[in-house]
Tab-separated table of C-alpha atoms and ligand atoms in Angstrom:
chain	number	residue	atom	x	y	z
O	105	UNK	CA	-54.478	34.427	-44.432
O	106	UNK	CA	-51.115	32.880	-43.476
O	107	UNK	CA	-51.624	30.257	-40.698
O	108	UNK	CA	-50.314	31.140	-37.247
O	109	UNK	CA	-49.712	28.870	-34.262
O	110	UNK	CA	-52.726	28.690	-31.965
O	111	UNK	CA	-51.678	27.996	-28.377
O	112	UNK	CA	-54.219	26.261	-26.117
O	113	UNK	CA	-53.968	26.865	-22.376
O	114	UNK	CA	-56.087	24.921	-19.888
O	115	UNK	CA	-57.559	27.208	-17.245
O	116	UNK	CA	-59.721	26.683	-14.171
O	117	UNK	CA	-63.230	28.026	-14.871
O	118	UNK	CA	-63.799	28.802	-11.183
O	119	UNK	CA	-60.370	29.982	-9.977
O	120	UNK	CA	-58.364	30.958	-13.080
O	121	UNK	CA	-54.600	30.640	-12.512
O	122	UNK	CA	-53.161	34.211	-12.444
O	123	UNK	CA	-50.003	33.337	-14.417
O	124	UNK	CA	-52.088	31.836	-17.245
O	125	UNK	CA	-54.365	34.867	-17.284
O	126	UNK	CA	-51.246	37.070	-17.416
O	127	UNK	CA	-50.012	35.161	-20.473
O	128	UNK	CA	-53.342	35.703	-22.251
O	129	UNK	CA	-53.488	39.370	-21.192
O	130	UNK	CA	-49.999	39.889	-22.683
O	131	UNK	CA	-51.285	38.556	-26.025
O	132	UNK	CA	-54.221	41.008	-25.906
O	133	UNK	CA	-51.899	43.895	-25.028
O	134	UNK	CA	-49.629	42.987	-27.944
O	135	UNK	CA	-52.547	43.224	-30.390
O	136	UNK	CA	-53.242	39.462	-30.572
O	137	UNK	CA	-56.435	37.393	-30.484
O	138	UNK	CA	-57.456	35.224	-27.501
O	139	UNK	CA	-60.551	33.019	-27.335
O	140	UNK	CA	-61.980	32.648	-23.819
O	141	UNK	CA	-65.046	31.178	-22.086
O	142	UNK	CA	-67.884	33.402	-20.901
O	143	UNK	CA	-71.159	32.580	-19.164
O	144	UNK	CA	-72.825	32.504	-22.616
O	145	UNK	CA	-70.490	31.139	-25.329
O	146	UNK	CA	-66.738	31.403	-26.079
O	147	UNK	CA	-65.672	34.885	-27.237
O	148	UNK	CA	-62.787	35.876	-29.535
O	149	UNK	CA	-61.122	38.825	-27.827
O	150	UNK	CA	-58.884	41.699	-28.890
O	151	UNK	CA	-57.997	45.077	-27.354
O	152	UNK	CA	-61.079	47.166	-28.205
O	153	UNK	CA	-58.993	50.356	-28.318
O	154	UNK	CA	-56.572	48.923	-30.925
O	155	UNK	CA	-58.129	49.192	-34.403
O	156	UNK	CA	-55.598	46.856	-36.019
O	157	UNK	CA	-56.194	44.164	-33.393
O	158	UNK	CA	-59.972	44.385	-33.855
O	159	UNK	CA	-59.416	44.210	-37.629
O	160	UNK	CA	-57.758	40.822	-37.072
O	161	UNK	CA	-61.005	39.539	-35.482
O	162	UNK	CA	-62.907	40.345	-38.677
O	163	UNK	CA	-60.240	38.608	-40.792
O	164	UNK	CA	-60.121	35.493	-38.573
O	165	UNK	CA	-63.915	35.096	-38.560
O	166	UNK	CA	-64.613	36.201	-42.139
O	167	UNK	CA	-67.025	38.666	-40.551
O	168	UNK	CA	-68.608	41.412	-42.688
O	169	UNK	CA	-67.071	44.781	-41.760
O	170	UNK	CA	-70.499	46.316	-41.029
O	171	UNK	CA	-71.312	43.827	-38.249
O	172	UNK	CA	-70.392	45.549	-34.956
O	173	UNK	CA	-68.681	43.768	-32.046
O	174	UNK	CA	-69.625	43.690	-28.354
O	175	UNK	CA	-67.096	45.288	-25.986
O	176	UNK	CA	-66.507	43.478	-22.672
O	177	UNK	CA	-65.670	45.441	-19.540
O	178	UNK	CA	-64.720	44.494	-15.966
O	179	UNK	CA	-66.189	47.456	-14.051
O	180	UNK	CA	-68.829	50.111	-14.664
O	181	UNK	CA	-66.303	52.948	-14.985
O	182	UNK	CA	-64.985	51.313	-18.190
O	183	UNK	CA	-68.367	52.049	-19.819
O	184	UNK	CA	-67.007	55.532	-20.478
O	185	UNK	CA	-64.175	54.186	-22.675
O	186	UNK	CA	-66.881	52.773	-24.930
O	187	UNK	CA	-69.940	55.063	-24.663
O	188	UNK	CA	-70.648	58.739	-24.096
O	189	UNK	CA	-74.110	58.530	-22.631
O	190	UNK	CA	-75.336	56.443	-19.699
O	191	UNK	CA	-79.125	56.767	-19.665
O	192	UNK	CA	-81.305	55.868	-16.725
O	193	UNK	CA	-82.524	52.643	-18.384
O	194	UNK	CA	-78.913	51.513	-18.850
O	195	UNK	CA	-78.108	52.326	-15.241
O	196	UNK	CA	-81.055	50.295	-13.959
O	197	UNK	CA	-80.469	47.315	-16.245
O	198	UNK	CA	-76.764	47.228	-15.406
O	199	UNK	CA	-77.522	47.402	-11.678
O	200	UNK	CA	-79.852	44.419	-12.012
O	201	UNK	CA	-78.130	42.177	-14.577
O	202	UNK	CA	-74.385	43.003	-14.630
O	203	UNK	CA	-72.186	41.133	-14.403
O	204	UNK	CA	-74.147	38.772	-16.652
O	205	UNK	CA	-75.496	37.885	-20.092
O	206	UNK	CA	-76.935	41.294	-21.004
O	207	UNK	CA	-75.514	43.585	-23.705
O	208	UNK	CA	-76.459	47.277	-23.837
O	209	UNK	CA	-76.256	49.348	-27.022
O	210	UNK	CA	-75.308	52.970	-26.267
O	211	UNK	CA	-74.150	56.110	-28.096
O	212	UNK	CA	-70.539	55.469	-29.077
O	213	UNK	CA	-67.527	57.219	-27.590
O	214	UNK	CA	-65.656	58.814	-30.552
O	215	UNK	CA	-62.394	57.469	-29.077
O	216	UNK	CA	-63.570	53.884	-29.643
O	217	UNK	CA	-62.210	52.829	-33.073
O	218	UNK	CA	-64.917	52.775	-35.773
O	219	UNK	CA	-63.964	49.244	-36.779
O	220	UNK	CA	-65.482	47.985	-33.480
O	221	UNK	CA	-68.921	49.402	-34.237
O	222	UNK	CA	-68.942	48.572	-37.940
O	223	UNK	CA	-68.770	52.289	-38.663
O	224	UNK	CA	-72.036	52.899	-36.801
O	225	UNK	CA	-72.882	55.549	-34.178
O	226	UNK	CA	-73.571	53.093	-31.334
O	227	UNK	CA	-71.471	50.674	-29.303
O	228	UNK	CA	-72.542	47.456	-27.591
O	229	UNK	CA	-71.131	46.771	-24.129
O	230	UNK	CA	-71.425	44.018	-21.578
O	231	UNK	CA	-69.840	43.075	-18.263
O	232	UNK	CA	-69.404	39.283	-18.253
O	233	UNK	CA	-69.736	37.179	-15.104
O	234	UNK	CA	-67.522	34.204	-16.002
O	235	UNK	CA	-64.414	34.228	-13.751
O	236	UNK	CA	-62.060	33.684	-16.715
O	237	UNK	CA	-63.600	36.529	-18.741
O	238	UNK	CA	-63.545	38.866	-15.733
O	239	UNK	CA	-59.927	38.023	-14.896
O	240	UNK	CA	-58.811	38.466	-18.510
O	241	UNK	CA	-60.442	41.891	-18.969
O	242	UNK	CA	-59.003	43.030	-15.628
O	243	UNK	CA	-55.488	41.805	-16.354
O	244	UNK	CA	-55.484	43.236	-19.884
O	245	UNK	CA	-56.381	46.641	-18.402
O	246	UNK	CA	-58.376	47.554	-21.536
O	247	UNK	CA	-61.917	46.814	-22.695
O	248	UNK	CA	-61.986	43.660	-24.833
O	249	UNK	CA	-63.946	43.497	-28.089
O	250	UNK	CA	-65.226	39.932	-28.483
O	251	UNK	CA	-67.730	38.364	-30.838
O	252	UNK	CA	-68.512	34.667	-30.530
O	253	UNK	CA	-65.392	32.635	-31.411
O	254	UNK	CA	-66.691	30.986	-34.592
O	255	UNK	CA	-66.444	31.568	-38.347
O	256	UNK	CA	-69.098	34.031	-39.486
O	257	UNK	CA	-72.648	32.597	-39.748
O	258	UNK	CA	-71.650	29.346	-38.048
O	259	UNK	CA	-72.633	27.915	-34.683
O	260	UNK	CA	-71.279	29.667	-31.625
O	261	UNK	CA	-68.756	27.603	-29.626
O	262	UNK	CA	-69.540	26.275	-26.159
O	263	UNK	CA	-66.217	24.417	-25.792
O	264	UNK	CA	-62.572	25.109	-26.687
O	265	UNK	CA	-62.689	22.193	-29.170
O	266	UNK	CA	-65.415	24.003	-31.117
O	267	UNK	CA	-63.257	27.141	-31.283
O	268	UNK	CA	-60.270	25.157	-32.536
O	269	UNK	CA	-62.319	23.368	-35.182
O	270	UNK	CA	-63.282	26.737	-36.703
O	271	UNK	CA	-60.298	28.982	-35.930
O	272	UNK	CA	-57.107	26.929	-35.377
O	273	UNK	CA	-54.284	28.635	-37.279
O	274	UNK	CA	-56.159	31.936	-37.389
O	275	UNK	CA	-55.925	33.092	-33.758
O	276	UNK	CA	-53.115	33.295	-31.199
O	277	UNK	CA	-54.553	31.582	-28.141
O	278	UNK	CA	-57.483	29.669	-26.666
O	279	UNK	CA	-58.122	29.585	-22.926
O	280	UNK	CA	-59.749	26.189	-22.397
O	281	UNK	CA	-62.050	26.508	-19.394
O	282	UNK	CA	-64.356	23.620	-20.297
O	283	UNK	CA	-68.007	24.104	-21.176
O	284	UNK	CA	-69.239	27.712	-21.314
O	285	UNK	CA	-71.997	28.115	-18.768
O	286	UNK	CA	-75.227	29.373	-20.376
O	287	UNK	CA	-74.768	28.030	-23.881
O	288	UNK	CA	-76.640	30.806	-25.735
O	289	UNK	CA	-75.506	34.352	-26.600
O	290	UNK	CA	-76.390	37.383	-24.475
O	291	UNK	CA	-79.619	39.373	-24.719
O	292	UNK	CA	-78.956	42.611	-26.667
O	293	UNK	CA	-80.991	45.723	-25.770
O	294	UNK	CA	-80.666	49.082	-27.526
O	295	UNK	CA	-80.909	51.824	-24.902
O	296	UNK	CA	-79.401	54.530	-27.127
O	297	UNK	CA	-82.832	56.029	-27.832
O	298	UNK	CA	-85.659	56.850	-25.400
O	299	UNK	CA	-87.597	53.677	-26.291
O	300	UNK	CA	-85.494	50.642	-25.393
O	301	UNK	CA	-85.587	47.920	-28.047
O	302	UNK	CA	-84.836	44.216	-27.972
O	303	UNK	CA	-82.270	43.502	-30.715
O	304	UNK	CA	-81.456	39.880	-29.856
O	305	UNK	CA	-83.315	37.646	-27.389
O	306	UNK	CA	-81.090	35.743	-24.944
O	307	UNK	CA	-81.022	34.087	-21.561
O	308	UNK	CA	-82.415	37.201	-19.876
O	309	UNK	CA	-86.012	37.339	-21.142
O	310	UNK	CA	-88.087	40.377	-22.202
O	311	UNK	CA	-90.228	39.849	-19.101
O	312	UNK	CA	-87.097	40.098	-16.923
O	313	UNK	CA	-86.160	43.343	-18.711
O	314	UNK	CA	-89.647	44.828	-18.539
O	315	UNK	CA	-89.672	44.133	-14.800
O	316	UNK	CA	-86.847	46.702	-14.510
O	317	UNK	CA	-87.528	49.372	-17.176
O	318	UNK	CA	-91.130	48.843	-18.277
O	319	UNK	CA	-92.192	48.486	-21.883
O	320	UNK	CA	-89.647	47.038	-24.311
O	321	UNK	CA	-90.028	47.297	-28.095
O	322	UNK	CA	-89.737	43.930	-29.747
O	323	UNK	CA	-88.909	43.282	-33.398
O	324	UNK	CA	-92.019	42.484	-35.409
O	325	UNK	CA	-92.158	39.682	-37.951
O	326	UNK	CA	-93.300	42.229	-40.564
O	327	UNK	CA	-90.280	44.470	-39.925
O	328	UNK	CA	-87.884	41.539	-40.276
O	329	UNK	CA	-89.577	40.383	-43.478
O	330	UNK	CA	-89.314	43.895	-44.948
O	331	UNK	CA	-85.579	43.793	-44.287
O	332	UNK	CA	-85.570	46.577	-41.685
O	333	UNK	CA	-83.282	44.698	-39.346
O	334	UNK	CA	-82.177	46.623	-36.285
O	335	UNK	CA	-78.961	44.695	-35.819
O	336	UNK	CA	-76.691	42.994	-38.358
O	337	UNK	CA	-76.521	39.871	-36.215
O	338	UNK	CA	-80.268	39.553	-36.646
O	339	UNK	CA	-79.879	38.580	-40.292
O	340	UNK	CA	-82.097	35.589	-41.035
O	341	UNK	CA	-79.300	33.069	-41.505
O	342	UNK	CA	-76.965	32.727	-38.543
O	343	UNK	CA	-75.980	30.288	-35.839
O	344	UNK	CA	-76.126	27.435	-38.312
O	345	UNK	CA	-74.730	23.890	-38.279
O	346	UNK	CA	-73.304	22.343	-41.467
O	347	UNK	CA	-76.189	19.915	-42.003
O	348	UNK	CA	-79.507	21.416	-43.148
O	349	UNK	CA	-81.694	21.840	-40.059
O	350	UNK	CA	-85.470	21.967	-40.002
O	351	UNK	CA	-87.891	22.683	-37.184
O	352	UNK	CA	-91.151	20.763	-37.106
O	353	UNK	CA	-94.323	21.183	-35.101
O	354	UNK	CA	-94.888	17.913	-33.256
O	355	UNK	CA	-92.154	15.350	-32.806
O	356	UNK	CA	-91.159	15.120	-36.481
O	357	UNK	CA	-91.267	11.321	-36.470
O	358	UNK	CA	-92.718	11.121	-39.993
O	359	UNK	CA	-90.057	13.403	-41.443
O	360	UNK	CA	-87.275	11.471	-39.737
O	361	UNK	CA	-88.572	8.151	-41.072
O	362	UNK	CA	-88.813	9.625	-44.562
O	363	UNK	CA	-85.153	10.762	-44.510
O	364	UNK	CA	-83.963	7.480	-43.033
O	365	UNK	CA	-85.772	5.536	-45.740
O	366	UNK	CA	-83.821	7.616	-48.310
O	367	UNK	CA	-80.602	6.414	-46.690
O	368	UNK	CA	-79.834	9.786	-45.079
O	369	UNK	CA	-78.191	10.028	-41.652
O	370	UNK	CA	-80.460	12.063	-39.390
O	371	UNK	CA	-79.964	13.795	-36.040
O	372	UNK	CA	-83.276	14.225	-34.228
O	373	UNK	CA	-83.865	16.560	-31.277
O	374	UNK	CA	-87.070	15.640	-29.404
O	375	UNK	CA	-88.689	16.162	-26.028
O	376	UNK	CA	-90.968	13.202	-25.583
O	377	UNK	CA	-90.020	9.930	-23.975
O	378	UNK	CA	-90.836	6.894	-26.066
O	379	UNK	CA	-90.407	8.468	-29.502
O	380	UNK	CA	-88.951	5.769	-31.713
O	381	UNK	CA	-86.570	6.801	-34.448
O	382	UNK	CA	-87.224	5.370	-37.834
O	383	UNK	CA	-84.151	3.489	-39.023
O	384	UNK	CA	-80.783	4.800	-37.975
O	385	UNK	CA	-81.540	8.338	-36.692
O	386	UNK	CA	-79.420	9.623	-33.807
O	387	UNK	CA	-82.064	10.582	-31.248
O	388	UNK	CA	-81.218	13.334	-28.762
O	389	UNK	CA	-83.635	13.742	-25.881
O	390	UNK	CA	-83.731	17.499	-25.090
O	391	UNK	CA	-84.451	18.975	-21.626
O	392	UNK	CA	-87.954	20.375	-21.046
O	393	UNK	CA	-86.502	23.231	-18.965
O	394	UNK	CA	-85.542	26.164	-21.253
O	395	UNK	CA	-82.319	27.043	-19.411
O	396	UNK	CA	-81.135	23.425	-19.490
O	397	UNK	CA	-82.136	23.254	-23.177
O	398	UNK	CA	-80.102	26.398	-23.937
O	399	UNK	CA	-77.024	24.980	-22.203
O	400	UNK	CA	-77.285	21.817	-24.288
O	401	UNK	CA	-78.384	23.085	-27.733
O	402	UNK	CA	-75.139	24.197	-29.435
O	403	UNK	CA	-73.253	21.279	-27.908
O	404	UNK	CA	-75.702	18.851	-29.481
O	405	UNK	CA	-75.560	20.597	-32.867
O	406	UNK	CA	-71.731	20.609	-32.787
O	407	UNK	CA	-71.760	16.879	-31.947
O	408	UNK	CA	-74.125	16.091	-34.824
O	409	UNK	CA	-71.954	18.143	-37.205
O	410	UNK	CA	-68.847	16.275	-36.046
O	411	UNK	CA	-70.682	12.965	-36.552
O	412	UNK	CA	-71.397	14.049	-40.141
O	413	UNK	CA	-75.206	13.715	-40.201
O	414	UNK	CA	-76.981	14.725	-43.434
O	415	UNK	CA	-80.065	16.293	-41.837
O	416	UNK	CA	-81.095	17.663	-38.445
O	417	UNK	CA	-84.769	17.569	-37.468
O	418	UNK	CA	-85.843	19.529	-34.373
O	419	UNK	CA	-89.132	19.356	-32.514
O	420	UNK	CA	-89.933	23.059	-32.148
O	421	UNK	CA	-90.124	24.141	-28.470
O	422	UNK	CA	-93.296	25.841	-27.186
O	423	UNK	CA	-94.048	29.541	-27.678
O	424	UNK	CA	-93.645	32.036	-24.835
O	425	UNK	CA	-90.934	34.271	-23.426
O	426	UNK	CA	-88.941	31.537	-21.714
O	427	UNK	CA	-88.311	29.824	-25.073
O	428	UNK	CA	-87.971	32.997	-27.181
O	429	UNK	CA	-84.169	32.957	-27.560
O	430	UNK	CA	-84.076	29.231	-28.298
O	431	UNK	CA	-86.787	29.475	-30.957
O	432	UNK	CA	-84.989	32.509	-32.414
O	433	UNK	CA	-81.685	30.609	-32.810
O	434	UNK	CA	-83.391	27.474	-34.152
O	435	UNK	CA	-85.301	29.511	-36.728
O	436	UNK	CA	-82.120	31.237	-37.907
O	437	UNK	CA	-80.211	27.956	-37.993
O	438	UNK	CA	-82.979	26.617	-40.244
O	439	UNK	CA	-83.081	29.447	-42.800
O	440	UNK	CA	-81.825	28.026	-46.123
O	441	UNK	CA	-78.402	29.135	-47.288
O	442	UNK	CA	-78.590	31.918	-49.840
O	443	UNK	CA	-76.171	31.695	-52.748
O	444	UNK	CA	-73.653	29.501	-50.926
I	198	TXA	O1	-72.986	36.328	-25.373
I	198	TXA	C1	-72.479	37.089	-26.195
I	198	TXA	O2	-72.984	38.176	-26.503
I	198	TXA	C2	-71.158	36.626	-26.860
I	198	TXA	C3	-70.068	36.641	-25.806
I	198	TXA	C4	-68.710	36.326	-26.372
I	198	TXA	O3	-70.075	37.863	-25.133
I	198	TXA	N1	-70.847	37.492	-27.955
I	198	TXA	C5	-71.558	37.483	-29.106
I	198	TXA	O4	-71.066	38.352	-30.056
I	198	TXA	O5	-72.525	36.764	-29.288
I	198	TXA	P1	-71.504	38.313	-31.581
I	198	TXA	O6	-70.628	39.266	-32.286
I	198	TXA	O7	-71.483	36.913	-32.052
I	198	TXA	O8	-72.949	38.881	-31.544
I	198	TXA	C6	-73.116	40.244	-31.183
I	198	TXA	C7	-74.440	40.735	-31.650
I	198	TXA	C8	-74.530	40.760	-33.147
I	198	TXA	O9	-75.862	40.418	-33.481
I	198	TXA	C9	-74.217	42.213	-33.481
I	198	TXA	O10	-74.757	42.614	-34.716
I	198	TXA	C10	-74.882	42.908	-32.305
I	198	TXA	O11	-74.610	42.076	-31.195
I	198	TXA	N2	-74.299	44.228	-32.056
I	198	TXA	C11	-73.049	44.514	-31.658
I	198	TXA	N3	-72.870	45.848	-31.585
I	198	TXA	C12	-74.032	46.424	-31.942
I	198	TXA	C13	-74.490	47.766	-32.091
I	198	TXA	N4	-73.696	48.808	-31.838
I	198	TXA	N5	-75.766	47.962	-32.479
I	198	TXA	C14	-76.585	46.939	-32.736
I	198	TXA	N6	-76.213	45.636	-32.631
I	198	TXA	C15	-74.959	45.387	-32.239
I	199	MG	MG1	-71.850	35.357	-33.184
């Protein structure tokens, strides 16, 4: 890929400047790529109706062509550009959680280019709540296809600096709106069949969803082990920092001391006050509230990567719905690299 100039534009996350949004919208309309903050993580956007533009997302990220991309819309009527069916469950979930960090998988509109859906029969759609994302989709006047703005398999970005570290020279523009709000990717629910299924846990929990539509099918450990993955993004290895990461039950003090005694530089994510790091470990005290933890997690992992630690040891958060998405991402970040 020949390097291109990546322009960074500072933008207010609460009251985005219209002329800056117009500049970014012009890039989208011309078939370019713009990274922008959302209430989850930074997205890498292109005109969802322009197959060549969406193709550039795959090239910039090194994303496998069969991994479909979420389409972002600014109002409910745009759903019809993306999907052909709007079932009752979708209607109720959208009424409750849109705009917000919920993605719905629906039967695809044939007019949506196949490249967006990885050649599959369904399309994922979400209406973001972040003022910059909303303003950009509105000004572009088209739905915007946007995966997380990172190289494939790597950590999602929660700041413009993270985007630039991965994608400078490969994308046209970054709208720098500071820290993305939620810090963890959206919840993905498949409502294209009569029994709604959880494809990716996120900030909106299964309990929240079941409160609106009743029983939700959840992926079983057995299904995942057998390789019957419902969604390409649910592959075991994903969301990973450079340094090998391991999750431990309990604080992990013994493991940290062992690594330090081998001369390794260790980043250590713990809850408890008073845990003493063996040797030179960088100790990061994590919030005990799951939402605060989610906001902080990728930031901390990016910082440890930038600091060049050799190992990351994480005290595994408790079980239960509130921690489901965090445990999911930590587990995937910890899966050993295969053949790389
Ligand atoms: O919070 C988010 O969802 C962020 C922001 C930018 O909106 N986006 C994001 O996109 O995390 P990405 O591409 O990194 O993850 C999208 C996930 C992947 O696991 C993908 O496989 C799944 O959604 N997905 C997309 N379209 C799908 C479809 N039609 N059927 C099943 N899974 C789908
Ligand atoms: Mg991603």
